[in-house]
Amino acid sequence: MKFLFWLSFKLLFGNIKRALLPYIGITVGVAALIVALALGAGGERLITNNLMAIGDNRIVLGGDSFDQRDIRLLDNYPFVEYSFFPDARVVKGENIFIGYPKRALQKLKFPKLRNGEAIVDINQFSRVKEGETLSFYIGNRMENFRVAKLYVEENPFELTKQGNRIIISQDYFSEIFNRYRYNELVISLDKSEDSEVLIPILLKKFNNDRISYKEVKILEKPEVYKKVVKIQKIVKNTLYILVVVSFILSGVGIMTLINGNIQARTMHIGVFRAIGIPKNSIVKVFLIEGIIISFLGMISGGVIGILITILGGKLIFIPPVFKIEKIVFLILMILITGIIVGILPTKRIDKINVVDILRKN
């Protein structure tokens, strides 16, 4: 076996130019695979975190004034994830105070807030730590808020609004701003529910349970949510296509290397056969050569792919997500597939006539 490895190295490095094209193909294929997987996963996460933040399966109700009694009614509906008042926000100076009901805080993975507690954006209050107290003037009085949690705002609509976001409980919001009734109500439905089917049922039940003179009506349907779901599918399909292209490119590179070596080294094969080297050993020489080139191409492709992914992610503002197990698995599959396909050209060795080759050369 040592002799076969030595012979493979001698043949490979004896003519670097012949191996350069397959090496570049494998390098580009592996690099493209890493870029596609990392930036694709990062882009998918970005869509999930950002676009879904503005495109949940939500509807907006209006037509009457709402209060927290309506929130409590909706909390009992199994198909409702949470609800809140979009106009439960007040701007005071540089600060935006936002009120959220208990169920909404829970579904948004925020802690339950008591009076005097708040949740603030860490990017806006970078020097503040959880448990510390913030003081703000509201009207003519000073209000103190204990920071219950720091979070990172990802909703692009919220990020476009000027002001420091301060989230408090709906009860405390109503108390300090003396606002108990609101003109609109946002309802977030379960993502698995078909809103078109559910909306008439929800409206009928909600109007009956409210026992009000005025009937509520739909102001906005979850069209954005449907568009976001379509965007997610497009991103996933594009990612799969890129992975398949990278897979094929790398596999073809390995197969081309082995096939090209056999065509270019017919004389060497004839000499090897003439001096008594078995056919299986000659096949192993070409396979070892292919594995060496593939291994070197995967290392260089991996390094280049990671660098391009990091730099490209910064340029297009998509933080890459490296799923190491998935990347390693696909790279190994490329190597195995390429070698299996590369075995096919080695069958030509059996058809080579040693005497004819030696006479021609």
CSV table of N, CA, C and O in Angstrom, one decimal, residues 195-205:
chain,number,residue,atom,x,y,z
A,195,SER,N,-56.6,31.3,8.1
A,195,SER,CA,-57.3,32.6,8.6
A,195,SER,C,-58.6,32.8,7.8
A,195,SER,O,-59.5,33.3,8.3
A,196,GLU,N,-58.6,32.4,6.5
A,196,GLU,CA,-59.8,32.7,5.7
A,196,GLU,C,-61.0,31.9,6.2
A,196,GLU,O,-62.1,32.4,6.2
A,197,VAL,N,-60.7,30.7,6.7
A,197,VAL,CA,-61.8,29.9,7.3
A,197,VAL,C,-62.2,30.4,8.7
A,197,VAL,O,-63.3,30.4,9.1
A,198,LEU,N,-61.1,30.8,9.4
A,198,LEU,CA,-61.3,31.1,10.8
A,198,LEU,C,-61.9,32.5,11.1
A,198,LEU,O,-62.6,32.6,12.1
A,199,ILE,N,-61.7,33.4,10.2
A,199,ILE,CA,-62.1,34.8,10.5
A,199,ILE,C,-63.6,34.9,10.7
A,199,ILE,O,-64.1,35.5,11.7
A,200,PRO,N,-64.5,34.3,9.8
A,200,PRO,CA,-65.9,34.4,10.0
A,200,PRO,C,-66.4,33.8,11.4
A,200,PRO,O,-67.2,34.4,12.1
A,201,ILE,N,-65.8,32.7,11.7
A,201,ILE,CA,-66.1,32.0,13.0
A,201,ILE,C,-65.7,32.9,14.2
A,201,ILE,O,-66.5,33.1,15.1
A,202,LEU,N,-64.5,33.5,14.1
A,202,LEU,CA,-64.0,34.3,15.2
A,202,LEU,C,-64.9,35.6,15.3
A,202,LEU,O,-65.3,35.9,16.5
A,203,LEU,N,-65.2,36.2,14.2
A,203,LEU,CA,-66.1,37.4,14.3
A,203,LEU,C,-67.4,37.1,14.9
A,203,LEU,O,-67.9,37.9,15.8
A,204,LYS,N,-68.0,36.1,14.5
A,204,LYS,CA,-69.4,35.7,15.0
A,204,LYS,C,-69.3,35.4,16.5
A,204,LYS,O,-70.1,36.0,17.3
A,205,LYS,N,-68.3,34.6,16.9
A,205,LYS,CA,-68.2,34.3,18.4
A,205,LYS,C,-67.9,35.5,19.2
A,205,LYS,O,-68.5,35.8,20.3
